[in-house]
Amino acid sequence: MSEKKAYAPIAVKLEKDKRYGWCTCSHSSNQPFCDGSHKAHNATPSMGFAVEEEKTAFLCTCKQTKNPPYCDGSHKN
Ligand code: FES
């Protein structure tokens, strides 16, 4: 019997104008951010982003979101 891995977004406090690298490949040990693991796995690189004001956001860990890096509820599908 196979079990589907449960994913949930991670709430992170984002700083104004700081550059972040959201992991797109799932290999990072520092979810939801990139730790460079995609290089060893020949996987997709991180997606850079920044925010215009400090805020707490729920970032996607399932990598199925249609609104990266933010969770859009796709992990429930
Ligand atoms: S964790 Fe919610 S859409 Fe990916």
mmCIF file with all atom_site columns, C-alpha atoms and ligand atoms in Angstrom:
data_model
loop_
_atom_site.group_PDB
_atom_site.id
_atom_site.type_symbol
_atom_site.label_atom_id
_atom_site.label_alt_id
_atom_site.label_comp_id
_atom_site.label_asym_id
_atom_site.label_entity_id
_atom_site.label_seq_id
_atom_site.pdbx_PDB_ins_code
_atom_site.Cartn_x
_atom_site.Cartn_y
_atom_site.Cartn_z
_atom_site.occupancy
_atom_site.B_iso_or_equiv
_atom_site.pdbx_formal_charge
_atom_site.auth_seq_id
_atom_site.auth_comp_id
_atom_site.auth_asym_id
_atom_site.auth_atom_id
_atom_site.pdbx_PDB_model_num
ATOM   1  C  CA  . MET A 1 1  ? 0.000  0.000  0.000   1.00 0.00 ? 1  MET A CA  1
ATOM   2  C  CA  . SER A 1 2  ? 1.474  3.328  -0.981  1.00 0.00 ? 2  SER A CA  1
ATOM   3  C  CA  . GLU A 1 3  ? 0.850  6.433  1.020   1.00 0.00 ? 3  GLU A CA  1
ATOM   4  C  CA  . LYS A 1 4  ? 0.671  9.838  -0.556  1.00 0.00 ? 4  LYS A CA  1
ATOM   5  C  CA  . LYS A 1 5  ? 3.087  12.245 1.090   1.00 0.00 ? 5  LYS A CA  1
ATOM   6  C  CA  . ALA A 1 6  ? 1.278  15.025 2.857   1.00 0.00 ? 6  ALA A CA  1
ATOM   7  C  CA  . TYR A 1 7  ? 2.371  18.526 1.949   1.00 0.00 ? 7  TYR A CA  1
ATOM   8  C  CA  . ALA A 1 8  ? 1.499  21.763 3.618   1.00 0.00 ? 8  ALA A CA  1
ATOM   9  C  CA  . PRO A 1 9  ? 2.635  25.328 3.046   1.00 0.00 ? 9  PRO A CA  1
ATOM   10 C  CA  . ILE A 1 10 ? 5.216  26.879 5.348   1.00 0.00 ? 10 ILE A CA  1
ATOM   11 C  CA  . ALA A 1 11 ? 4.564  30.293 6.869   1.00 0.00 ? 11 ALA A CA  1
ATOM   12 C  CA  . VAL A 1 12 ? 7.601  32.527 6.542   1.00 0.00 ? 12 VAL A CA  1
ATOM   13 C  CA  . LYS A 1 13 ? 8.253  36.139 7.427   1.00 0.00 ? 13 LYS A CA  1
ATOM   14 C  CA  . LEU A 1 14 ? 9.532  37.902 4.296   1.00 0.00 ? 14 LEU A CA  1
ATOM   15 C  CA  . GLU A 1 15 ? 11.594 41.074 4.432   1.00 0.00 ? 15 GLU A CA  1
ATOM   16 C  CA  . LYS A 1 16 ? 11.030 44.013 2.100   1.00 0.00 ? 16 LYS A CA  1
ATOM   17 C  CA  . ASP A 1 17 ? 13.248 43.971 -1.038  1.00 0.00 ? 17 ASP A CA  1
ATOM   18 C  CA  . LYS A 1 18 ? 15.286 40.927 0.088   1.00 0.00 ? 18 LYS A CA  1
ATOM   19 C  CA  . ARG A 1 19 ? 15.940 38.374 -2.677  1.00 0.00 ? 19 ARG A CA  1
ATOM   20 C  CA  . TYR A 1 20 ? 14.712 34.871 -1.926  1.00 0.00 ? 20 TYR A CA  1
ATOM   21 C  CA  . GLY A 1 21 ? 15.171 31.634 -3.833  1.00 0.00 ? 21 GLY A CA  1
ATOM   22 C  CA  . TRP A 1 22 ? 12.112 29.408 -3.702  1.00 0.00 ? 22 TRP A CA  1
ATOM   23 C  CA  . CYS A 1 23 ? 12.927 25.717 -4.221  1.00 0.00 ? 23 CYS A CA  1
ATOM   24 C  CA  . THR A 1 24 ? 11.210 24.392 -7.352  1.00 0.00 ? 24 THR A CA  1
ATOM   25 C  CA  . CYS A 1 25 ? 12.652 20.859 -7.354  1.00 0.00 ? 25 CYS A CA  1
ATOM   26 C  CA  . SER A 1 26 ? 11.717 19.541 -3.862  1.00 0.00 ? 26 SER A CA  1
ATOM   27 C  CA  . HIS A 1 27 ? 15.262 18.359 -3.098  1.00 0.00 ? 27 HIS A CA  1
ATOM   28 C  CA  . SER A 1 28 ? 16.173 21.228 -0.778  1.00 0.00 ? 28 SER A CA  1
ATOM   29 C  CA  . SER A 1 29 ? 16.565 20.417 2.914   1.00 0.00 ? 29 SER A CA  1
ATOM   30 C  CA  . ASN A 1 30 ? 15.717 24.035 3.663   1.00 0.00 ? 30 ASN A CA  1
ATOM   31 C  CA  . GLN A 1 31 ? 12.115 24.152 2.409   1.00 0.00 ? 31 GLN A CA  1
ATOM   32 C  CA  . PRO A 1 32 ? 10.602 26.269 1.082   1.00 0.00 ? 32 PRO A CA  1
ATOM   33 C  CA  . PHE A 1 33 ? 13.916 27.820 0.083   1.00 0.00 ? 33 PHE A CA  1
ATOM   34 C  CA  . CYS A 1 34 ? 16.666 26.571 -2.235  1.00 0.00 ? 34 CYS A CA  1
ATOM   35 C  CA  . ASP A 1 35 ? 19.806 25.086 -0.667  1.00 0.00 ? 35 ASP A CA  1
ATOM   36 C  CA  . GLY A 1 36 ? 21.534 24.303 -3.975  1.00 0.00 ? 36 GLY A CA  1
ATOM   37 C  CA  . SER A 1 37 ? 20.536 20.611 -3.977  1.00 0.00 ? 37 SER A CA  1
ATOM   38 C  CA  . HIS A 1 38 ? 19.102 20.912 -7.501  1.00 0.00 ? 38 HIS A CA  1
ATOM   39 C  CA  . LYS A 1 39 ? 22.669 20.950 -8.855  1.00 0.00 ? 39 LYS A CA  1
ATOM   40 C  CA  . ALA A 1 40 ? 23.470 17.468 -7.525  1.00 0.00 ? 40 ALA A CA  1
ATOM   41 C  CA  . HIS A 1 41 ? 20.139 16.170 -8.818  1.00 0.00 ? 41 HIS A CA  1
ATOM   42 C  CA  . ASN A 1 42 ? 20.336 17.941 -12.190 1.00 0.00 ? 42 ASN A CA  1
ATOM   43 C  CA  . ALA A 1 43 ? 16.934 19.378 -11.314 1.00 0.00 ? 43 ALA A CA  1
ATOM   44 C  CA  . THR A 1 44 ? 15.208 22.703 -11.850 1.00 0.00 ? 44 THR A CA  1
ATOM   45 C  CA  . PRO A 1 45 ? 16.869 25.774 -10.321 1.00 0.00 ? 45 PRO A CA  1
ATOM   46 C  CA  . SER A 1 46 ? 15.289 28.023 -7.742  1.00 0.00 ? 46 SER A CA  1
ATOM   47 C  CA  . MET A 1 47 ? 12.829 30.770 -8.580  1.00 0.00 ? 47 MET A CA  1
ATOM   48 C  CA  . GLY A 1 48 ? 13.980 34.153 -7.339  1.00 0.00 ? 48 GLY A CA  1
ATOM   49 C  CA  . PHE A 1 49 ? 11.475 36.551 -5.845  1.00 0.00 ? 49 PHE A CA  1
ATOM   50 C  CA  . ALA A 1 50 ? 11.185 39.546 -3.563  1.00 0.00 ? 50 ALA A CA  1
ATOM   51 C  CA  . VAL A 1 51 ? 8.343  41.344 -1.821  1.00 0.00 ? 51 VAL A CA  1
ATOM   52 C  CA  . GLU A 1 52 ? 7.637  45.082 -1.747  1.00 0.00 ? 52 GLU A CA  1
ATOM   53 C  CA  . GLU A 1 53 ? 6.683  45.135 1.897   1.00 0.00 ? 53 GLU A CA  1
ATOM   54 C  CA  . GLU A 1 54 ? 7.442  42.990 4.928   1.00 0.00 ? 54 GLU A CA  1
ATOM   55 C  CA  . LYS A 1 55 ? 4.838  40.287 5.366   1.00 0.00 ? 55 LYS A CA  1
ATOM   56 C  CA  . THR A 1 56 ? 4.228  36.750 6.463   1.00 0.00 ? 56 THR A CA  1
ATOM   57 C  CA  . ALA A 1 57 ? 3.357  34.467 3.564   1.00 0.00 ? 57 ALA A CA  1
ATOM   58 C  CA  . PHE A 1 58 ? 2.499  30.804 3.119   1.00 0.00 ? 58 PHE A CA  1
ATOM   59 C  CA  . LEU A 1 59 ? 4.990  29.372 0.641   1.00 0.00 ? 59 LEU A CA  1
ATOM   60 C  CA  . CYS A 1 60 ? 4.271  26.219 -1.323  1.00 0.00 ? 60 CYS A CA  1
ATOM   61 C  CA  . THR A 1 61 ? 6.188  23.014 -0.547  1.00 0.00 ? 61 THR A CA  1
ATOM   62 C  CA  . CYS A 1 62 ? 4.302  20.646 -2.867  1.00 0.00 ? 62 CYS A CA  1
ATOM   63 C  CA  . LYS A 1 63 ? 5.530  22.502 -5.991  1.00 0.00 ? 63 LYS A CA  1
ATOM   64 C  CA  . GLN A 1 64 ? 2.111  22.142 -7.632  1.00 0.00 ? 64 GLN A CA  1
ATOM   65 C  CA  . THR A 1 65 ? 0.961  25.705 -7.017  1.00 0.00 ? 65 THR A CA  1
ATOM   66 C  CA  . LYS A 1 66 ? -0.130 27.773 -10.007 1.00 0.00 ? 66 LYS A CA  1
ATOM   67 C  CA  . ASN A 1 67 ? 0.967  30.903 -8.150  1.00 0.00 ? 67 ASN A CA  1
ATOM   68 C  CA  . PRO A 1 68 ? 4.582  30.253 -7.117  1.00 0.00 ? 68 PRO A CA  1
ATOM   69 C  CA  . PRO A 1 69 ? 6.060  30.699 -4.614  1.00 0.00 ? 69 PRO A CA  1
ATOM   70 C  CA  . TYR A 1 70 ? 2.748  31.018 -2.792  1.00 0.00 ? 70 TYR A CA  1
ATOM   71 C  CA  . CYS A 1 71 ? 0.468  28.171 -1.758  1.00 0.00 ? 71 CYS A CA  1
ATOM   72 C  CA  . ASP A 1 72 ? -2.773 28.222 -3.756  1.00 0.00 ? 72 ASP A CA  1
ATOM   73 C  CA  . GLY A 1 73 ? -4.336 25.175 -2.149  1.00 0.00 ? 73 GLY A CA  1
ATOM   74 C  CA  . SER A 1 74 ? -3.175 22.763 -4.889  1.00 0.00 ? 74 SER A CA  1
ATOM   75 C  CA  . HIS A 1 75 ? -1.556 20.510 -2.257  1.00 0.00 ? 75 HIS A CA  1
ATOM   76 C  CA  . LYS A 1 76 ? -5.060 19.399 -1.247  1.00 0.00 ? 76 LYS A CA  1
ATOM   77 C  CA  . ASN A 1 77 ? -5.762 17.900 -4.696  1.00 0.00 ? 77 ASN A CA  1
HETATM 78 S  S1  . FES B 2 .  ? 1.783  23.563 -0.470  1.00 0.00 ? 1  FES B S1  1
HETATM 79 FE FE1 . FES B 2 .  ? -0.131 24.431 -0.981  1.00 0.00 ? 1  FES B FE1 1
HETATM 80 S  S2  . FES B 2 .  ? -0.117 24.532 -3.162  1.00 0.00 ? 1  FES B S2  1
HETATM 81 FE FE2 . FES B 2 .  ? 1.780  23.631 -2.632  1.00 0.00 ? 1  FES B FE2 1
#
